[in-house]
mmCIF file of C-alpha atoms in Angstrom:
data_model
loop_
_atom_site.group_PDB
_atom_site.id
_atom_site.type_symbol
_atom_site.label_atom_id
_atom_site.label_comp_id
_atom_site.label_asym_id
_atom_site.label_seq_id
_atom_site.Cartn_x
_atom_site.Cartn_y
_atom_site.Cartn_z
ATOM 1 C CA UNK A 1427 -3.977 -32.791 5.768
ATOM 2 C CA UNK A 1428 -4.960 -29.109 5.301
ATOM 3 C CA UNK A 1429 -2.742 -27.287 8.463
ATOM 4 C CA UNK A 1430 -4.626 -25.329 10.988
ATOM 5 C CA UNK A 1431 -4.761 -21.538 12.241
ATOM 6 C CA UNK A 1432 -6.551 -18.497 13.223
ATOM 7 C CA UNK A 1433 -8.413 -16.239 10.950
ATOM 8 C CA UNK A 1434 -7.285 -12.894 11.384
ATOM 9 C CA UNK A 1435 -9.104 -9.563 10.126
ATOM 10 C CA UNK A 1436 -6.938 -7.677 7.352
ATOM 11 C CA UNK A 1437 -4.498 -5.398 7.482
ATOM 12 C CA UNK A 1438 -6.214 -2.817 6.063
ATOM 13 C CA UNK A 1439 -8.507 -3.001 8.999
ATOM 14 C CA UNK A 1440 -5.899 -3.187 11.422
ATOM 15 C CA UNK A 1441 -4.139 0.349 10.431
ATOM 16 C CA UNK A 1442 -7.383 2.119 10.951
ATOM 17 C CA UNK A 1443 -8.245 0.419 14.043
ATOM 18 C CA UNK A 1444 -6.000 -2.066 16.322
ATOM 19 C CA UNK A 1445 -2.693 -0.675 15.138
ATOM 20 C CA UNK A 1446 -3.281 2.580 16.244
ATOM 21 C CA UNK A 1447 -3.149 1.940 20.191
ATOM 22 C CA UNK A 1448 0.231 2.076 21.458
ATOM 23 C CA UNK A 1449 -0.352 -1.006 23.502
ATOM 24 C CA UNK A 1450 -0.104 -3.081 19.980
ATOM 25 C CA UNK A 1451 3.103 -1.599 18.448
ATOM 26 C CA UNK A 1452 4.183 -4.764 18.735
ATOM 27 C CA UNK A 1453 2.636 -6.521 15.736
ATOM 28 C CA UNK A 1454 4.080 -4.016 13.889
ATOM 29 C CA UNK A 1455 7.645 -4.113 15.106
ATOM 30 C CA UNK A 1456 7.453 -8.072 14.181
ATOM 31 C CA UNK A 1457 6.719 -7.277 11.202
ATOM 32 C CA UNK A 1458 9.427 -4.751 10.009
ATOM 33 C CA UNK A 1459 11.794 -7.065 12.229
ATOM 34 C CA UNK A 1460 11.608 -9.616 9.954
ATOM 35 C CA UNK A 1461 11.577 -7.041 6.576
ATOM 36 C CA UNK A 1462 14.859 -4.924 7.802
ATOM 37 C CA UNK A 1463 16.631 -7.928 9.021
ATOM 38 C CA UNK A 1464 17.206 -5.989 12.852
ATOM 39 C CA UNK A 1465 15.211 -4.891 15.357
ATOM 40 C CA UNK A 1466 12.630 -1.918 15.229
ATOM 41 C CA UNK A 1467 11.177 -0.413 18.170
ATOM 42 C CA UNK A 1468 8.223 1.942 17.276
ATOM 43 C CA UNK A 1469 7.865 4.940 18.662
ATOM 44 C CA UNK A 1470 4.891 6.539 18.216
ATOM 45 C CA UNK A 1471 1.964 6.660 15.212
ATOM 46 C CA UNK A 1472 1.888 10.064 13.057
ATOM 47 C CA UNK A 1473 -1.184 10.906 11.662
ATOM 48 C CA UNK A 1474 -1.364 9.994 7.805
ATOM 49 C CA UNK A 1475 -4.039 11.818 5.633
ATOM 50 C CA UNK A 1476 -5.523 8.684 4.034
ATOM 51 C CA UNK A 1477 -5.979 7.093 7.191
ATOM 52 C CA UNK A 1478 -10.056 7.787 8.345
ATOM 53 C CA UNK A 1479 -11.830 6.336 10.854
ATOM 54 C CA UNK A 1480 -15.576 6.540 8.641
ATOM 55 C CA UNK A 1481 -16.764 3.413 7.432
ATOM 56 C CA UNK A 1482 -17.758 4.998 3.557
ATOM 57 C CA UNK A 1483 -14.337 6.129 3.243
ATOM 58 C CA UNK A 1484 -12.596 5.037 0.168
ATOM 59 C CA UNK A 1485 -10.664 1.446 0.351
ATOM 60 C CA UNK A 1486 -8.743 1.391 -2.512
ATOM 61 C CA UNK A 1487 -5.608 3.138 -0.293
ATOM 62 C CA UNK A 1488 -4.818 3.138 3.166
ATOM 63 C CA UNK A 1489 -1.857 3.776 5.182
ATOM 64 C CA UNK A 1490 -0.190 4.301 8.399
ATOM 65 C CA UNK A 1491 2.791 6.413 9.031
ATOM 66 C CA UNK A 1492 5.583 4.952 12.631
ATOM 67 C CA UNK A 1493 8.324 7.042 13.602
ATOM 68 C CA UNK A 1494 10.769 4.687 15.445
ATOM 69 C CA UNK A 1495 13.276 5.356 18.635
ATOM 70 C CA UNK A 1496 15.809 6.697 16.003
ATOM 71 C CA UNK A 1497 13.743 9.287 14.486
ATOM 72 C CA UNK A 1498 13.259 7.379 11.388
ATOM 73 C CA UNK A 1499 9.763 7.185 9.550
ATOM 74 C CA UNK A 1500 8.136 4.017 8.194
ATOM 75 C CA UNK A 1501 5.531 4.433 5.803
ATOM 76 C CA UNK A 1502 3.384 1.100 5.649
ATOM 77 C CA UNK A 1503 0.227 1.153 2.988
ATOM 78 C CA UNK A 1504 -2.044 -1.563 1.916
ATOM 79 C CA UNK A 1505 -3.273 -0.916 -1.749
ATOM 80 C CA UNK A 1506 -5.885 -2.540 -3.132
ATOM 81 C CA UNK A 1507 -6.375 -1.322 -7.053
ATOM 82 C CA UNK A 1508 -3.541 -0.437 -9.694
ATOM 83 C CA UNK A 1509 -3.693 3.340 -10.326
ATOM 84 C CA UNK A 1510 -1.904 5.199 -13.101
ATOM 85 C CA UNK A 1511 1.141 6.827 -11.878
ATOM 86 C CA UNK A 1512 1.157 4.900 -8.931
ATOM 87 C CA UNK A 1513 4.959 5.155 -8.072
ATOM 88 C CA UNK A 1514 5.068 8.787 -8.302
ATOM 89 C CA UNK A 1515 2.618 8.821 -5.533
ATOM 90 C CA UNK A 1516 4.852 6.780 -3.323
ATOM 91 C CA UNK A 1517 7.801 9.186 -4.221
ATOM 92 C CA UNK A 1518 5.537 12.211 -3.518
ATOM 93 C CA UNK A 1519 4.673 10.818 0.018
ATOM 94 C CA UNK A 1520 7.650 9.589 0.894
ATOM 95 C CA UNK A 1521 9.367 12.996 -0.095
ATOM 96 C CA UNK A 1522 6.550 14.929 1.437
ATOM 97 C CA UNK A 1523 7.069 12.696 5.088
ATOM 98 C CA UNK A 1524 11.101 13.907 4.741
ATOM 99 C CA UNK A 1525 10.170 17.082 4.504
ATOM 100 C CA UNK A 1526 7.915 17.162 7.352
ATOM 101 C CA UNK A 1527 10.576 15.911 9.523
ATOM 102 C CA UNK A 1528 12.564 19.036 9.233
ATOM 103 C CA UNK A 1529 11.327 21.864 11.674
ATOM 104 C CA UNK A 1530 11.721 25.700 9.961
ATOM 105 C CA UNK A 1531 15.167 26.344 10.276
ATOM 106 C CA UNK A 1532 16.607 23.555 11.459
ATOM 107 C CA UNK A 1533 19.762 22.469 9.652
ATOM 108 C CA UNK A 1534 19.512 19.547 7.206
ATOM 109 C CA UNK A 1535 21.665 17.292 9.179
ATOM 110 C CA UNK A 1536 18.140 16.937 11.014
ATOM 111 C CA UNK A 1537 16.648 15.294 7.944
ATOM 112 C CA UNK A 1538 15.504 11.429 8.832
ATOM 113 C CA UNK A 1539 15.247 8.850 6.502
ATOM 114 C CA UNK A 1540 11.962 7.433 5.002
ATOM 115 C CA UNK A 1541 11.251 3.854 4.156
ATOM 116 C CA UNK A 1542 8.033 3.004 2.217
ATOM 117 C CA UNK A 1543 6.062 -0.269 2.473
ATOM 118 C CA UNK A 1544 3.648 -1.663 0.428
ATOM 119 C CA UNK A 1545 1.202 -4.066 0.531
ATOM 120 C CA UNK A 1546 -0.061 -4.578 -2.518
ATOM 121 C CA UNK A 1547 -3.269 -6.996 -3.831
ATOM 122 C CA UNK A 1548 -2.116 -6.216 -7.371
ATOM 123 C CA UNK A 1549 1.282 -7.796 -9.751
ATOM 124 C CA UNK A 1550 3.478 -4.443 -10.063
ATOM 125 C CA UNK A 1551 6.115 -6.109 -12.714
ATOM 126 C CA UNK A 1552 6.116 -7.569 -16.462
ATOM 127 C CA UNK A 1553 8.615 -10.141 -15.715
ATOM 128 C CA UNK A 1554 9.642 -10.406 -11.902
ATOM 129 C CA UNK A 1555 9.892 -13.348 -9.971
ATOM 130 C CA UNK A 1556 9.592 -12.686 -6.422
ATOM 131 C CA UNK A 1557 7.136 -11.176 -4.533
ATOM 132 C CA UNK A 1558 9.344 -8.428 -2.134
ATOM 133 C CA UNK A 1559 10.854 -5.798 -4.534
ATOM 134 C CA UNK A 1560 13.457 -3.732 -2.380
ATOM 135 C CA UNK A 1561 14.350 -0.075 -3.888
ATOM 136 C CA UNK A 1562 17.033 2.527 -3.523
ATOM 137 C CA UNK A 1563 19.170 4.973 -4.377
ATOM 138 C CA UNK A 1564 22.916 3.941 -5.341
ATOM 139 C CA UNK A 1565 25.631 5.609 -6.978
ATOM 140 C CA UNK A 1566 27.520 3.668 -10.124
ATOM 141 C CA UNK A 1567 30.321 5.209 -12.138
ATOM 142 C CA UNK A 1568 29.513 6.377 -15.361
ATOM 143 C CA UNK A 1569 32.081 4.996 -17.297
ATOM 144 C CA UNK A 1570 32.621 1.719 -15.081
ATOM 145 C CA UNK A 1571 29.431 0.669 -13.826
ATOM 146 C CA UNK A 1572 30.866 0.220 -10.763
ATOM 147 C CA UNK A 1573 28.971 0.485 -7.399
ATOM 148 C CA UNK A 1574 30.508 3.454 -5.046
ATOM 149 C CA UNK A 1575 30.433 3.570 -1.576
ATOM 150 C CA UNK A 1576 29.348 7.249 -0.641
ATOM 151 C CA UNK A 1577 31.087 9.319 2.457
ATOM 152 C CA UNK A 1578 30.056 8.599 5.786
ATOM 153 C CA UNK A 1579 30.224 12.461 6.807
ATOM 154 C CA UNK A 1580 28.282 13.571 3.395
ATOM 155 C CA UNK A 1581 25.002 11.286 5.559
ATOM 156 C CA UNK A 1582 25.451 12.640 8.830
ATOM 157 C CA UNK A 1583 23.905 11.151 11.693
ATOM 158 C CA UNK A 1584 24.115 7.254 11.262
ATOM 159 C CA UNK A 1585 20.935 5.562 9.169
ATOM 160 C CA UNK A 1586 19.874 3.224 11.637
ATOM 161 C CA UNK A 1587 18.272 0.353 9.196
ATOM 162 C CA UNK A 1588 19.364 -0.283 6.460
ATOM 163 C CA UNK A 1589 23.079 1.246 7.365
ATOM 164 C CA UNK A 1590 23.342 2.848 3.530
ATOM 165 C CA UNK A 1591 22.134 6.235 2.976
ATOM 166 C CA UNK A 1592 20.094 8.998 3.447
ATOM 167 C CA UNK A 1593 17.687 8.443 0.110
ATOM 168 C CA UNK A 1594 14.417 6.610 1.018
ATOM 169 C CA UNK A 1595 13.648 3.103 0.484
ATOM 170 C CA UNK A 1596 10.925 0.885 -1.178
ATOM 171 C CA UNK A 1597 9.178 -2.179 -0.581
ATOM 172 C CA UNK A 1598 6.745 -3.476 -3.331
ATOM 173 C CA UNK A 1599 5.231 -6.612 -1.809
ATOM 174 C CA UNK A 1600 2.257 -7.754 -4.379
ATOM 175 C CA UNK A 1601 0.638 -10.322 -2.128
ATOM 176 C CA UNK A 1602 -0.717 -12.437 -4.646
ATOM 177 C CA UNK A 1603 2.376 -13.515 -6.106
ATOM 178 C CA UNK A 1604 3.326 -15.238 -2.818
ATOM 179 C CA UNK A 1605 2.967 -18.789 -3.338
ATOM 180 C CA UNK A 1606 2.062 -19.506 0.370
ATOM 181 C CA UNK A 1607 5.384 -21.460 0.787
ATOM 182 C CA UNK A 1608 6.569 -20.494 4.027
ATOM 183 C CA UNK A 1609 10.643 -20.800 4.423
ATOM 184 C CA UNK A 1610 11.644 -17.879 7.101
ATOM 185 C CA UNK A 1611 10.071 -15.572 9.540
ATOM 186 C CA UNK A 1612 9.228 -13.220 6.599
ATOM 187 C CA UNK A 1613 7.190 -15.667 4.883
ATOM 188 C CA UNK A 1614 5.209 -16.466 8.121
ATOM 189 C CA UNK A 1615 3.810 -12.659 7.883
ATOM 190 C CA UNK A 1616 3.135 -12.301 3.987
ATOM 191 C CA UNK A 1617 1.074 -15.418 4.498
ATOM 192 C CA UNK A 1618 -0.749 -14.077 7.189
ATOM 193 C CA UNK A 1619 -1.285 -10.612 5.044
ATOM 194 C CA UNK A 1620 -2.153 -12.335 1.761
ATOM 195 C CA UNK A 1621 -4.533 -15.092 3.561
ATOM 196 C CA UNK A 1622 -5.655 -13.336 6.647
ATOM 197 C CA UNK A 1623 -4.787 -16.213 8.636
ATOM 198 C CA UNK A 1624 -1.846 -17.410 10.944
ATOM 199 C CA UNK A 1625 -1.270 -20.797 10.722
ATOM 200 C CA UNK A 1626 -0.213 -22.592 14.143
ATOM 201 C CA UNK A 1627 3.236 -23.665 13.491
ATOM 202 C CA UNK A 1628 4.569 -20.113 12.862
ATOM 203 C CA UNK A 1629 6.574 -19.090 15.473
ATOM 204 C CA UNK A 1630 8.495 -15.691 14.278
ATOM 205 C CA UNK A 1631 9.133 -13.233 16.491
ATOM 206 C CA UNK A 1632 5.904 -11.001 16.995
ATOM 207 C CA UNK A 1633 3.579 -13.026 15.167
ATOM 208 C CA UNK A 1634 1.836 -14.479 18.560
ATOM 209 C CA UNK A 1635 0.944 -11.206 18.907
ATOM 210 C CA UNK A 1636 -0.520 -10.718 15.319
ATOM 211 C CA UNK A 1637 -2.592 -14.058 15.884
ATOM 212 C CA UNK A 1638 -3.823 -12.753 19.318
ATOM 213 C CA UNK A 1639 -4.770 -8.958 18.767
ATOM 214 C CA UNK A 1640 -5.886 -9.378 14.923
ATOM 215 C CA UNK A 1641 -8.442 -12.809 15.518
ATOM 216 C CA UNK A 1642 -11.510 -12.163 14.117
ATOM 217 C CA UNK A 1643 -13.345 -14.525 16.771
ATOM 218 C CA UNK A 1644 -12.055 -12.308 19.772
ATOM 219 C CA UNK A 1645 -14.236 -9.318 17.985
ATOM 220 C CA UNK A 1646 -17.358 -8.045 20.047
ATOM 221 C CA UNK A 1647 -20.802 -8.426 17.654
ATOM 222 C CA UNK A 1648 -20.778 -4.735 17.167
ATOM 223 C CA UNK A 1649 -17.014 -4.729 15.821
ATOM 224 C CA UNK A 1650 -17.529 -7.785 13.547
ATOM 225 C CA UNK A 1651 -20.428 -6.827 11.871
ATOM 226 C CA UNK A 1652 -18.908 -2.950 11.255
ATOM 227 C CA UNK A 1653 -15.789 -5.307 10.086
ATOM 228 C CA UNK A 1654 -18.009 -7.691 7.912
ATOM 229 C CA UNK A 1655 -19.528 -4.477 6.241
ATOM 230 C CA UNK A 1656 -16.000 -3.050 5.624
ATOM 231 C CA UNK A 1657 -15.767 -6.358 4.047
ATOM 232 C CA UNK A 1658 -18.192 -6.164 1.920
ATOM 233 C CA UNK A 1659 -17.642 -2.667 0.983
ATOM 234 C CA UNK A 1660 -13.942 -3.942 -0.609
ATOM 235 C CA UNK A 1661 -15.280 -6.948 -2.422
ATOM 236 C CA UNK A 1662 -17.927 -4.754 -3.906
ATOM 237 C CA UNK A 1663 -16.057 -1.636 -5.159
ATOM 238 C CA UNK A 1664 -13.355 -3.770 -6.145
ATOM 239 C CA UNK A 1665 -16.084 -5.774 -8.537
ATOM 240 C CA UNK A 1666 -17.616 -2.701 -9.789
ATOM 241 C CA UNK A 1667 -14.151 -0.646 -10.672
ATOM 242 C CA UNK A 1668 -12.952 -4.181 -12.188
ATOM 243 C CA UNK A 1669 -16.020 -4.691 -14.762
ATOM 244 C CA UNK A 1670 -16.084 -1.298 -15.423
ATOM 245 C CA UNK A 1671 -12.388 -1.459 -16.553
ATOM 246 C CA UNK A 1672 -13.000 -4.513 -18.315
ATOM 247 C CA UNK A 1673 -15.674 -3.122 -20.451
ATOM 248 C CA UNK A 1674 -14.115 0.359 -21.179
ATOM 249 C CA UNK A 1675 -11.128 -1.970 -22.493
ATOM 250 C CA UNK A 1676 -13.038 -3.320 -24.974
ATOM 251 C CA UNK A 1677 -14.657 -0.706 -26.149
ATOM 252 C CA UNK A 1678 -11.385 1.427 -27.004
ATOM 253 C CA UNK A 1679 -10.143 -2.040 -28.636
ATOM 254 C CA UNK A 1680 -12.970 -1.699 -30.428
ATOM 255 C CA UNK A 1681 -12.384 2.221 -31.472
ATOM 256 C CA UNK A 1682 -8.544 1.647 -31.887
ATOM 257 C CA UNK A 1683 -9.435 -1.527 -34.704
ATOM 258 C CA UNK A 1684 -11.731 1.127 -36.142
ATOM 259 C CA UNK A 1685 -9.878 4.133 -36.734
ATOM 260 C CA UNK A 1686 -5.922 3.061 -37.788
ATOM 261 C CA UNK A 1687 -3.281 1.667 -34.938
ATOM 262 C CA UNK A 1688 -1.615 4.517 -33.293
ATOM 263 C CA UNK A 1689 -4.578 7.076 -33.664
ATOM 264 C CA UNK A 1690 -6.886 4.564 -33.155
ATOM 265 C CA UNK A 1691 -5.237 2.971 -29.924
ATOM 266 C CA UNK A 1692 -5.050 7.000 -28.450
ATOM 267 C CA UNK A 1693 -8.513 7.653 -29.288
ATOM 268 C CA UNK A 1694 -9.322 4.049 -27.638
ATOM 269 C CA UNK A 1695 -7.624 4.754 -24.505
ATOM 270 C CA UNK A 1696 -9.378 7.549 -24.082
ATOM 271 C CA UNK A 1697 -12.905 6.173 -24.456
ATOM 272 C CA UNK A 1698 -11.600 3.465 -22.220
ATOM 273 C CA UNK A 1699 -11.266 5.799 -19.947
ATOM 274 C CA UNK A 1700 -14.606 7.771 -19.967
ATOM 275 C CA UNK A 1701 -16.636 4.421 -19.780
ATOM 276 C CA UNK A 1702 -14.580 3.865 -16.674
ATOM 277 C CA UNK A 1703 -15.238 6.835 -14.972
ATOM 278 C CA UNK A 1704 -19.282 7.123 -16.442
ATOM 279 C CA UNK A 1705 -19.608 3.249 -15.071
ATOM 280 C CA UNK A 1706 -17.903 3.750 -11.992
ATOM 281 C CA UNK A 1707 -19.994 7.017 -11.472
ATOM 282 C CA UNK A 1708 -23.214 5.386 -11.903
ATOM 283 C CA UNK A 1709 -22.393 2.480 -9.588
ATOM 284 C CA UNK A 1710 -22.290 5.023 -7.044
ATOM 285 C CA UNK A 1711 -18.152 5.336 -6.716
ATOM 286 C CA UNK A 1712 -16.893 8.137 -4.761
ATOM 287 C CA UNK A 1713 -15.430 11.256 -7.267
ATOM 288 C CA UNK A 1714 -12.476 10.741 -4.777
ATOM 289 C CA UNK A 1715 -12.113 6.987 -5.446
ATOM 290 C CA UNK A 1716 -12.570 7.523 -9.424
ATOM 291 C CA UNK A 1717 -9.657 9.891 -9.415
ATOM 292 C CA UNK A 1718 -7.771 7.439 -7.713
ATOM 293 C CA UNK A 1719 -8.358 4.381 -10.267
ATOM 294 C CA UNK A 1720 -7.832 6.239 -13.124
ATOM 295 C CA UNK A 1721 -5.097 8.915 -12.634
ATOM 296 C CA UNK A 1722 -6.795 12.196 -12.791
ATOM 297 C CA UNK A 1723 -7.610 15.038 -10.239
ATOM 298 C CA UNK A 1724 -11.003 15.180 -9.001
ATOM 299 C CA UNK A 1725 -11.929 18.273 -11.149
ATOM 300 C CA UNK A 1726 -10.916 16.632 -14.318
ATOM 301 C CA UNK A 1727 -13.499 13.654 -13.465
ATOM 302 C CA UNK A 1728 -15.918 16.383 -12.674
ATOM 303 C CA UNK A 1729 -15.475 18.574 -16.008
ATOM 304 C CA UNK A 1730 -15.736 14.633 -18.105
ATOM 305 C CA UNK A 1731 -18.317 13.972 -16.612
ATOM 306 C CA UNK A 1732 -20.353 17.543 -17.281
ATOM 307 C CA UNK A 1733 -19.024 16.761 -20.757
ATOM 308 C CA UNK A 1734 -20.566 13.522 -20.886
ATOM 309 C CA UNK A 1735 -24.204 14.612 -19.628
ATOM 310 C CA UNK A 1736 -24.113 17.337 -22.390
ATOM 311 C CA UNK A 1737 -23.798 14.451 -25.356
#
């Protein structure tokens, strides 16, 4: 007997829209609740660059920035494609949001700690077996391998969540390697992220909320159908930057079996990667959106593609 719920719109939506009113920090608070283990009581929402209000923005990122009663900021992003150097983003904006915290000339000991979140629609491992992957920053000796336990007065001010240290903290959740079998208050909110649905039985603190503010059905006309075209928007960049990979794959396979292993595989990923960015181009992907997918600033996709119109 299939088990019944509530359809809920995504996530994504959600950050741009229902998540930024105050009066629905709540759903949000559940959320990290059951993540961190403890309580979390938002504060406010900071404005995050990637997060736009315009319907044609791009969709393959977006994210939403809390500060909490304690100072602390909680990056939470929802990412839809892989993109090359991908974790050297999340260290960029997670450093950059530290930064930010500090006021010019105020003393270090002023410094909060960052935690970054991911949602991801994408597998991020070769081998794992889970689908939470928790990072930080510990200290081993060299020689003995052993874990150390750092100085209380080298952090300062107490870290409020995850009671270690002052060095930020990452959560790779790839959504599609949850196997939808629900075993703890955790698992009752990765199913409703990765299925955009809350079944009835779930009962974890905060998730009433989630089924009541996110349902789909509660939507005026005019908010559903500017959902629905979001929608479709997804689905339909997400085909286009997908076949366009596909095929610029097998062309540089092609090249590499063509021209000797090593030089032939370099030379192949980088035809790969011109069919990627001519296909996505003509399919009428956003220069912004291109960079994204493939790892390169926007006027390197510019100059490739002047190149390419010159042939």
């Amino acid at each position: 007997m299939k088990k019944t719920g509530r359809q809920i719109v995504t996530f994504d939506w959600a950050i741009k829209t229902i998540l930024r009113d105050k009066a629905n920090f709540d759903v949000l608070e559940g959320f990290l609740t059951a993540l961190f283990g403890r309580a979390v009581v938002i504060l406010d929402m900071l404005e995050s660059e990637s997060n736009r209000q315009d319907d044609r923005d791009k969709y393959n990122r977006v994210d939403l920035l809390a500060k909490t009663e304690d100072g602390e900021r909680i990056i939470v992003e929802v990412q839809y494609l892989s993109e090359m150097a991908y974790l050297k983003r999340l260290t960029y904006g997670t450093a950059k949001t530290m930064v930010e915290t500090l006021k010019l000339g105020e003393p270090y000991a002023n410094l909060k700690k960052v935690y970054s979140i991911s949602l991801l629609y994408f597998d991020v491992t070769e081998d794992g077996d889970d689908y939470i992957y928790h990072g930080k920053t510990e200290f081993t000796g060299l020689h003995t391998h052993h874990p150390v336990t750092l100085k209380k007065s080298l952090v300062g001010e107490p870290v409020r969540i995850g009671e270690t240290n002052i060095f930020p903290e990452y959560y790779l959740i790839p959504l599609k390697r949850f196997t939808d079998v629900v075993r703890d208050d955790l698992d009752q909110w990765v199913y409703a992220f990765k299925n955009n649905e809350v079944l009835d039985e779930f009962t974890a603190p905060g998730i009433g909320a989630l089924k009541e503010k996110f349902d789909y059905l509660r939507m005026d006309e005019r908010e559903r159908r500017r959902f629905d075209k979001h929608i479709d928007y997804v689905r339909s960049e997400w085909g286009m930057i997908e076949d366009a990979r596909q095929d610029g794959l097998e062309v540089g396979l092609a090249r590499g079996r063509e021209e000797g292993l090593e030089e032939g595989l370099a030379k192949g990923r980088e035809e790969e990667r011109r069919i990627l960015v001519k296909s996505l181009y003509d399919n009428g992907i956003a220069i912004e959106t291109i960079a994204t997918s493939v790892g390169l600033s926007e006027p390197a996709i510019r100059r490739l593609l002047d190149d390419m119109s010159d042939l």
